[in-house]
Tab-separated table of C-alpha atoms in Angstrom:
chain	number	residue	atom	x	y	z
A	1	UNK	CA	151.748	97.410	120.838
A	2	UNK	CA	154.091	97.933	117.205
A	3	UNK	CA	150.876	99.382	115.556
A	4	UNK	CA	149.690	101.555	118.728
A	5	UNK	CA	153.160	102.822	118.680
A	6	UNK	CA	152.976	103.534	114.982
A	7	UNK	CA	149.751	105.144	115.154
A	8	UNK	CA	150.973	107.514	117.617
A	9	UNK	CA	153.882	108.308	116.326
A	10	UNK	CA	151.640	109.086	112.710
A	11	UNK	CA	149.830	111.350	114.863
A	12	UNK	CA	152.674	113.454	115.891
A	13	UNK	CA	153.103	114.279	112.818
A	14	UNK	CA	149.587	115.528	111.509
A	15	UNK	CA	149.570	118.839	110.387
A	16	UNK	CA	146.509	119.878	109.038
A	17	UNK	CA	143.009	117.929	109.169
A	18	UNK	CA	143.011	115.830	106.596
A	19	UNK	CA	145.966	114.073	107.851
A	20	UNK	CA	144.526	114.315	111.426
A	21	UNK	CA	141.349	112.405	110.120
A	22	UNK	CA	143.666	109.863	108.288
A	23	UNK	CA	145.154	108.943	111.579
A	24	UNK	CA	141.568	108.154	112.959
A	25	UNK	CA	140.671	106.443	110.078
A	26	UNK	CA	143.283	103.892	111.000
A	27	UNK	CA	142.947	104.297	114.851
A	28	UNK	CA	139.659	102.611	114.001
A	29	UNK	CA	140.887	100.071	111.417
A	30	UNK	CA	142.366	98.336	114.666
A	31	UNK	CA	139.168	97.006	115.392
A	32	UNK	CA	140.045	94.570	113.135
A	33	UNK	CA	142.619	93.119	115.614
A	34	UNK	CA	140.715	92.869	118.482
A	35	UNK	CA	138.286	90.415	119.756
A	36	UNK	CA	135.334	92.582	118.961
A	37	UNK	CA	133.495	90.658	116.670
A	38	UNK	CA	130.044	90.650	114.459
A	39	UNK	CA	128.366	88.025	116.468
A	40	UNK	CA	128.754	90.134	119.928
A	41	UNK	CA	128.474	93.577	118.380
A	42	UNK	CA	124.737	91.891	117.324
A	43	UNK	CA	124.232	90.567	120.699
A	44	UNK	CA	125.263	93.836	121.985
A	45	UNK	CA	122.963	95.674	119.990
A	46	UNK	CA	120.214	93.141	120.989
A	47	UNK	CA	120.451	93.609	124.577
A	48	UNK	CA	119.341	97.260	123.771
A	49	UNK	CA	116.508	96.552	121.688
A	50	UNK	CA	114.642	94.422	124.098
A	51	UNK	CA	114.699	97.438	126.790
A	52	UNK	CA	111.577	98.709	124.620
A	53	UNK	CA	109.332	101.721	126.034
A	54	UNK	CA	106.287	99.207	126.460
A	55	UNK	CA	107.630	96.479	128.598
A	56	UNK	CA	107.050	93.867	125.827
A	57	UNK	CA	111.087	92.355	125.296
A	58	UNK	CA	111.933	89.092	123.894
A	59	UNK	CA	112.454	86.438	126.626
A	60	UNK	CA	114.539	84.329	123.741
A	61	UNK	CA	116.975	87.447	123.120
A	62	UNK	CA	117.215	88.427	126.209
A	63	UNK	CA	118.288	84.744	127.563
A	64	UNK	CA	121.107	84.686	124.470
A	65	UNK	CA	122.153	87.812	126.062
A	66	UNK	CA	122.893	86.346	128.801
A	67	UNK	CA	124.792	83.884	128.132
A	68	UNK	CA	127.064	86.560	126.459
A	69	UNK	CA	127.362	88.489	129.495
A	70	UNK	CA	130.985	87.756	130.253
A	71	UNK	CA	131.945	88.347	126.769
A	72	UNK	CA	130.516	91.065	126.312
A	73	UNK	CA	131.811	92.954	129.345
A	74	UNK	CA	135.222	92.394	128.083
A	75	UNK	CA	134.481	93.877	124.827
A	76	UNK	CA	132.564	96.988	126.195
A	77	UNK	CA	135.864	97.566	127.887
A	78	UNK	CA	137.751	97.340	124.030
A	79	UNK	CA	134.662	99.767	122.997
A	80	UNK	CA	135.230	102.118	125.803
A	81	UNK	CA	139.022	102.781	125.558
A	82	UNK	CA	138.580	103.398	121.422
A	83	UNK	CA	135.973	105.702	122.296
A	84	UNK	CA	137.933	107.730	124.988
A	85	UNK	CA	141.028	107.870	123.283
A	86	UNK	CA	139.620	108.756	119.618
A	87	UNK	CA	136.346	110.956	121.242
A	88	UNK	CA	132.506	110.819	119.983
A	89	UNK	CA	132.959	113.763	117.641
A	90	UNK	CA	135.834	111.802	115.628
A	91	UNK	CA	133.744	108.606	115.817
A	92	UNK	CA	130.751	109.806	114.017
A	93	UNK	CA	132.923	112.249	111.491
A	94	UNK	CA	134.188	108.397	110.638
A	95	UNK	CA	130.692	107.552	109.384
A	96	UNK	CA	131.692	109.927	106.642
A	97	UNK	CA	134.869	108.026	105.242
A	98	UNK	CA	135.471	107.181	101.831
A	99	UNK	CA	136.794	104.047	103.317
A	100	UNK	CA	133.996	101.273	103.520
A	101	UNK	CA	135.878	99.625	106.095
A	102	UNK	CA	136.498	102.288	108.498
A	103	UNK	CA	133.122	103.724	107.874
A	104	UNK	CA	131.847	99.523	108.928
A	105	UNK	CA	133.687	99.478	111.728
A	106	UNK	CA	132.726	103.483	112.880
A	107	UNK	CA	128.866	102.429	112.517
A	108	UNK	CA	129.585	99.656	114.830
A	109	UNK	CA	131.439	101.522	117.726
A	110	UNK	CA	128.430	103.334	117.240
A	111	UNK	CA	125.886	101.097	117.964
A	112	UNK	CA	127.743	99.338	120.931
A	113	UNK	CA	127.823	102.848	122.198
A	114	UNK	CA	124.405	103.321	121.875
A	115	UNK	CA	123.557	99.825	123.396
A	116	UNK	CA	124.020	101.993	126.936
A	117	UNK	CA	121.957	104.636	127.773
A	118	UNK	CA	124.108	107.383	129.218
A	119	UNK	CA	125.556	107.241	125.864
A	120	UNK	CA	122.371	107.629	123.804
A	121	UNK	CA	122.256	111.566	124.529
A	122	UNK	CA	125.690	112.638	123.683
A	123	UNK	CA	125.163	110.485	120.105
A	124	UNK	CA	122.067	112.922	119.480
A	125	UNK	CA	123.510	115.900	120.252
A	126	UNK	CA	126.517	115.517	118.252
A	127	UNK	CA	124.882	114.815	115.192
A	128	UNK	CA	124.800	110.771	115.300
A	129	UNK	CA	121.468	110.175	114.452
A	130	UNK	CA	121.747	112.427	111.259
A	131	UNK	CA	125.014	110.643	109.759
A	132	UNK	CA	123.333	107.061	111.147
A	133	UNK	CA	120.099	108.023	108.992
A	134	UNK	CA	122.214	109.248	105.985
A	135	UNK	CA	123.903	105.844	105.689
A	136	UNK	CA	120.712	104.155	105.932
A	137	UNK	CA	119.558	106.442	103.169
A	138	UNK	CA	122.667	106.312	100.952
A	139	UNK	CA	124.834	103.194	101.610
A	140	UNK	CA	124.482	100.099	99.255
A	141	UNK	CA	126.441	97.947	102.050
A	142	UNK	CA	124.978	94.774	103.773
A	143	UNK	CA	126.549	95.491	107.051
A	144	UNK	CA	126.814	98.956	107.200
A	145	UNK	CA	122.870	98.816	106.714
A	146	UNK	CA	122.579	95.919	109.523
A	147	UNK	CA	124.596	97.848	111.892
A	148	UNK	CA	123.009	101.315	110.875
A	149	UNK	CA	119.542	99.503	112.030
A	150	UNK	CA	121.006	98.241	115.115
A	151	UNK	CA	122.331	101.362	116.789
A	152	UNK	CA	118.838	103.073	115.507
A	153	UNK	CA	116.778	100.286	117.171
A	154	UNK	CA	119.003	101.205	120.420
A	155	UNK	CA	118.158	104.832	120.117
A	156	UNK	CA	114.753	104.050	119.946
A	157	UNK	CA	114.668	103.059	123.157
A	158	UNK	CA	114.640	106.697	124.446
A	159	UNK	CA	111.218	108.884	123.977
A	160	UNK	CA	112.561	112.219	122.822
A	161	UNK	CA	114.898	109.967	120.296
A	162	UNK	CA	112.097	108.444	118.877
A	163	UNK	CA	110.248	112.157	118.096
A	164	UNK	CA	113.814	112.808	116.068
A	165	UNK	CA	113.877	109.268	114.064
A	166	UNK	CA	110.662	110.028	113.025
A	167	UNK	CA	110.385	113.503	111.861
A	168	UNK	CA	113.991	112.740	110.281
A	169	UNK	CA	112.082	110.240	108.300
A	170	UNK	CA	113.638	107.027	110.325
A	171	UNK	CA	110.217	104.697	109.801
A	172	UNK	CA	110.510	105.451	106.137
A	173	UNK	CA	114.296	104.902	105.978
A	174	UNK	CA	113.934	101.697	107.755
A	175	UNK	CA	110.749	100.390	105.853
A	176	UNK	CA	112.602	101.047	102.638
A	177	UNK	CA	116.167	99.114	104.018
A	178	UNK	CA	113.360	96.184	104.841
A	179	UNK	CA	112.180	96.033	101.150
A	180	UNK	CA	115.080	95.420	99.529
A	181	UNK	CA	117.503	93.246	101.830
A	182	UNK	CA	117.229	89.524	101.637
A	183	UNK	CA	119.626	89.408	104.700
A	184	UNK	CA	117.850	87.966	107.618
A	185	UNK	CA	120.083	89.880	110.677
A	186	UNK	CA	119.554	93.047	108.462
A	187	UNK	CA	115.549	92.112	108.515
A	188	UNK	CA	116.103	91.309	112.607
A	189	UNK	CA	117.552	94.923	113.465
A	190	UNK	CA	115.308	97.082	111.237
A	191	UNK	CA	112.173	94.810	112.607
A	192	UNK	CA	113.550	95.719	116.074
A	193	UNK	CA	114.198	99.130	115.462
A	194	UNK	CA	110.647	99.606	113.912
A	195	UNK	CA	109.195	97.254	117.111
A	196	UNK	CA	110.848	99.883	119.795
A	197	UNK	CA	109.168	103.368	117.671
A	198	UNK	CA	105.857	100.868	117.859
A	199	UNK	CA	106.048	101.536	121.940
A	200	UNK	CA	104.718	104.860	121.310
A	201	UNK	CA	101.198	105.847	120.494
A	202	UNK	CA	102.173	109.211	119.417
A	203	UNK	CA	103.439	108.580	116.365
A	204	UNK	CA	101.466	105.218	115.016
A	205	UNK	CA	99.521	107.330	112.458
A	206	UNK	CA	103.007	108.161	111.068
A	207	UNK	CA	104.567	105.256	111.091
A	208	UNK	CA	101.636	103.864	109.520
A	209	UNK	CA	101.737	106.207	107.110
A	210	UNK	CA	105.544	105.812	105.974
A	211	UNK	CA	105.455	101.981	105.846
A	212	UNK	CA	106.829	100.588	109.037
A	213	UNK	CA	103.575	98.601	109.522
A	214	UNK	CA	103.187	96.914	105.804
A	215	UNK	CA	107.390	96.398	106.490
A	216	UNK	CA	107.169	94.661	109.420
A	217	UNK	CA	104.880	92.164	108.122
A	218	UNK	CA	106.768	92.280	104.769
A	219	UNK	CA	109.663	91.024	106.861
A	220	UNK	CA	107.317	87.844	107.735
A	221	UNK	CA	108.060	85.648	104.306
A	222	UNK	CA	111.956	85.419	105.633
A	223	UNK	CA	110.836	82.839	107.478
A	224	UNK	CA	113.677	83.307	110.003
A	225	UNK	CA	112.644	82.831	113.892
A	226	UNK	CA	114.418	85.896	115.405
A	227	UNK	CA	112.794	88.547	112.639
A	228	UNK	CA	109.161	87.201	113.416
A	229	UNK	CA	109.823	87.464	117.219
A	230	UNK	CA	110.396	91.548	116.572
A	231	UNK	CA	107.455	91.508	114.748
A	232	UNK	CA	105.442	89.846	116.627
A	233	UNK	CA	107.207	92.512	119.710
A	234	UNK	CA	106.325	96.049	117.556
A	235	UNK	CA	102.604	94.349	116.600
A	236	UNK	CA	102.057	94.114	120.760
A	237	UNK	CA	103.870	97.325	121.575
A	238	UNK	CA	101.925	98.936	119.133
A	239	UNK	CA	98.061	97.306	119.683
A	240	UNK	CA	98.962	97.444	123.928
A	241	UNK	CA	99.670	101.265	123.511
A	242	UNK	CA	96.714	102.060	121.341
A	243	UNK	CA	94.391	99.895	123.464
A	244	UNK	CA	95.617	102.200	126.366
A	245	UNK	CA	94.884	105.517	124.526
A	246	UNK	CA	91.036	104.313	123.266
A	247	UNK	CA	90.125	103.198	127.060
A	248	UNK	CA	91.142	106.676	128.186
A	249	UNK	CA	88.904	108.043	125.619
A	250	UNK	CA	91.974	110.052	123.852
A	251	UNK	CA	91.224	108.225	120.660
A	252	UNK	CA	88.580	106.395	118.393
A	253	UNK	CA	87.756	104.272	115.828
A	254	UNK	CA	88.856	101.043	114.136
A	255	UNK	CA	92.537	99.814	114.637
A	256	UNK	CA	95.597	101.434	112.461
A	257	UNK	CA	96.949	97.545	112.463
A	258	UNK	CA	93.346	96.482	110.904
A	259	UNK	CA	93.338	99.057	108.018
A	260	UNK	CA	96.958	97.226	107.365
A	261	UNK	CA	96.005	93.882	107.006
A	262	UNK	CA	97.721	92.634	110.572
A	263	UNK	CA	94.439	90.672	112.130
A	264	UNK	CA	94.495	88.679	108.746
A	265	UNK	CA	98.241	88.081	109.281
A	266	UNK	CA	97.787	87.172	113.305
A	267	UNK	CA	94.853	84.909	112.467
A	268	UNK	CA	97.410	82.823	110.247
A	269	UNK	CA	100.070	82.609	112.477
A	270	UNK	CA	98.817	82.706	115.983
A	271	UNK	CA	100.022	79.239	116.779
A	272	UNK	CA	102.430	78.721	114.295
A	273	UNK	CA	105.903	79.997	116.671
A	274	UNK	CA	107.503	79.491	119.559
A	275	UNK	CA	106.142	80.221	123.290
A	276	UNK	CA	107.643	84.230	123.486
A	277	UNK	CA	106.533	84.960	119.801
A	278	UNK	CA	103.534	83.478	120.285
A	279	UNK	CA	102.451	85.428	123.204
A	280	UNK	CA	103.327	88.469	121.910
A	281	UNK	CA	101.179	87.543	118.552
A	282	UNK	CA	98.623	86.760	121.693
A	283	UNK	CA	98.673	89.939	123.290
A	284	UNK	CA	98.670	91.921	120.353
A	285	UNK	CA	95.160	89.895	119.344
A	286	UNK	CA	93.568	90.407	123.046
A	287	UNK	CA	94.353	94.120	122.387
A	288	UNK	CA	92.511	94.781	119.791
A	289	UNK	CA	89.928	92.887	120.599
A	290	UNK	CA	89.256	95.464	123.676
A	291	UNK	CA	88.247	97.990	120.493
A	292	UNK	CA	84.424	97.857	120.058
A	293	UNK	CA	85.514	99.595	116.635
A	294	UNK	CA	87.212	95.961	115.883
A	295	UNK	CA	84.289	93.871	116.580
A	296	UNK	CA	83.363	93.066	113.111
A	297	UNK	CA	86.358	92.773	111.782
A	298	UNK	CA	87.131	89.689	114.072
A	299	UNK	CA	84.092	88.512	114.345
A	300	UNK	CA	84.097	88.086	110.331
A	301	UNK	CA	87.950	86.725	110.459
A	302	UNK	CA	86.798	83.784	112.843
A	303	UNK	CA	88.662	85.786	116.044
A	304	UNK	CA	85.885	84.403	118.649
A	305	UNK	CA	87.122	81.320	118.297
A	306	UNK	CA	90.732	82.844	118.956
A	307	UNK	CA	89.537	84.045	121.424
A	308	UNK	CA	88.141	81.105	123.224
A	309	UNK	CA	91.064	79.767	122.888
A	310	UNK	CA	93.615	82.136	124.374
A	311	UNK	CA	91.416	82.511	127.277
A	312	UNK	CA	91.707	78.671	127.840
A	313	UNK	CA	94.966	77.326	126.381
A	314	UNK	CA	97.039	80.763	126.285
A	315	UNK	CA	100.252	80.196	128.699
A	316	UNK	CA	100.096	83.632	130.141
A	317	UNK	CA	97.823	84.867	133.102
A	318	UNK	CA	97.573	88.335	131.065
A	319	UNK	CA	96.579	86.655	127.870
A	320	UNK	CA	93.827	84.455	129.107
A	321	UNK	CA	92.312	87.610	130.771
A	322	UNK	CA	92.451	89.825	128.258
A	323	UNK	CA	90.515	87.167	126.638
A	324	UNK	CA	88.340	86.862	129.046
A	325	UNK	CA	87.469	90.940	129.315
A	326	UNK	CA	87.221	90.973	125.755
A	327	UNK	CA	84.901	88.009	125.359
A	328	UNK	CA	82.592	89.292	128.796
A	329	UNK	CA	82.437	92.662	127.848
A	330	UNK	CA	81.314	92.986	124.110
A	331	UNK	CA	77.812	92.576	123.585
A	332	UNK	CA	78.244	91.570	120.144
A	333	UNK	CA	81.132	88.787	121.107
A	334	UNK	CA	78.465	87.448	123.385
A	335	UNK	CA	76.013	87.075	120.912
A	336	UNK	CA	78.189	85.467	118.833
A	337	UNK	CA	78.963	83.127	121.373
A	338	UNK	CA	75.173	81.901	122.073
């Protein structure tokens, strides 16, 4: 109540911007004092990044969402107030502080506000994704790069958002954020972001091209569970959505994920992870395996036998008969096979 009253009373008295953007600088600083914290930010942020384009969420995020729910409703109620009282144009001319701090805490009311979709819009159009993309670009913080990640990931989630993040050079950004962080929640976002611009076919070739691909499984040698369940998420987004586009005859040819070592990588680990991960890791297999164009290539990495396998001992109906098509209807998997 002492600072609010301060605060206001420090506003009363601003003159010309640069005080006026002072005052907002600490109007955000109160974050501090409230129960927002890290943990449910993340969680917040998470909740968004599931929602993906191709269907394909983590069960394991979504059920530690859940168990937040009640927690986080009260804190999207902190989030809201801050954002009505200070406004979405102040917010993001935050991300521009001097101040580390208030620009950490800015990039986070960002990202919570993105986490909801009738926010996602208004972000875009005044100028969010441009100042998120700058920090990710220019900022030599931790967090500010974890959080930056996190409120991309969550505009993602939107089609026309994910033609901006990647003629803005997002995949690029984000690839090159994933090569030099050792930080494992860092890792998680910019996996999930990457996962969510896998969902659409459109623009594999170039996110191929800047990196996300060779990032994502980059990202695999942290060895943390929650980073190789958004890989395992963008590998299925992205071999589901190009196995949709080659059996509608709009495309051709051997598998992007191929020419970037992924079948090697899925062969490895195809058992190695939980139930979710490994299904995705599952589905992303049977999909390429629907690609005549990918025949040899898994017939010479041993994928028949994969394949016999996830149409037997796979947990999920849709695995098994993917397996199953794949295995029936390729003349030279049924060779193989007698």
């Amino acid at each position: 109540e002492l600072i609010y009253g301060e605060l206001k009373s420090t506003q009363a008295k601003v003159q010309d911007e640069a005080s006026h953007r002072q005052s907002l600088e600490a109007e955000v600083l109160r974050l501090k004092r409230s129960k927002t914290d890290n943990c449910v930010e993340e969680s917040k942020t998470l909740c968004g990044m599931v929602r993906s384009g191709s269907g394909l969420g983590s069960e394991a995020f979504m059920h530690k969402s859940g168990n937040l729910k009640e927690t986080l409703a009260s804190q999207r109620g902190t989030i809201s107030k801050i954002f009505e009282e200070v406004g979405l144009p102040n917010v993001l001319a935050l991300l521009k502080s001097e101040e580390l701090e208030v620009q950490i805490h800015a990039v986070k009311v960002v990202a919570n506000l993105a986490a909801e979709d009738i926010n996602q819009e208004k972000i875009v159009e005044e100028g969010g994704l441009d100042a998120l993309l700058s920090l990710l670009e220019t900022s030599e913080n931790t967090t500010i790069h974890r959080a930056t990640a996190g409120a991309i990931a969550n505009l993602a989630m939107n089609v026309s958002n994910q033609a901006l993040i990647m003629n803005k050079g997002g995949a690029r950004l984000l690839a090159n954020i994933a090569s030099k962080t050792d930080d494992p929640q860092t890792m998680r976002m910019v996996a999930g972001a990457i996962a969510n611009l896998c969902g659409n076919e459109k623009w594999h070739a170039m996110l191929k091209q800047d990196g996300g691909i060779k990032a994502l499984l980059g990202m695999f040698q942290t060895g943390h569970t929650d980073v190789i369940a958004q890989i395992a998420r963008g590998l299925a987004n992205f071999a589901k959505c190009e196995s949709r586009v080659i059996s509608q005859g709009h495309k051709k040819g051997r598998s992007l994920l191929i020419e970037d070592g992924v079948l090697s990588w899925i062969m490895a680990n195809s058992t190695m992870f939980p139930p979710s991960t490994r299904r995705h890791i599952e589905l992303a297999f049977c999909h390429l395996a629907q690609n005549v164009e990918n025949s040899r290539d898994i017939i010479i990495t041993g994928g028949i036998k994969e394949l016999l396998r996830i149409s037997k001992e796979s947990s999920r109906d849709d695995a098994r008969n993917l397996a199953k098509k794949a295995l029936n209807s390729n003349p030279a998997f049924l060779k193989e096979i007698q």
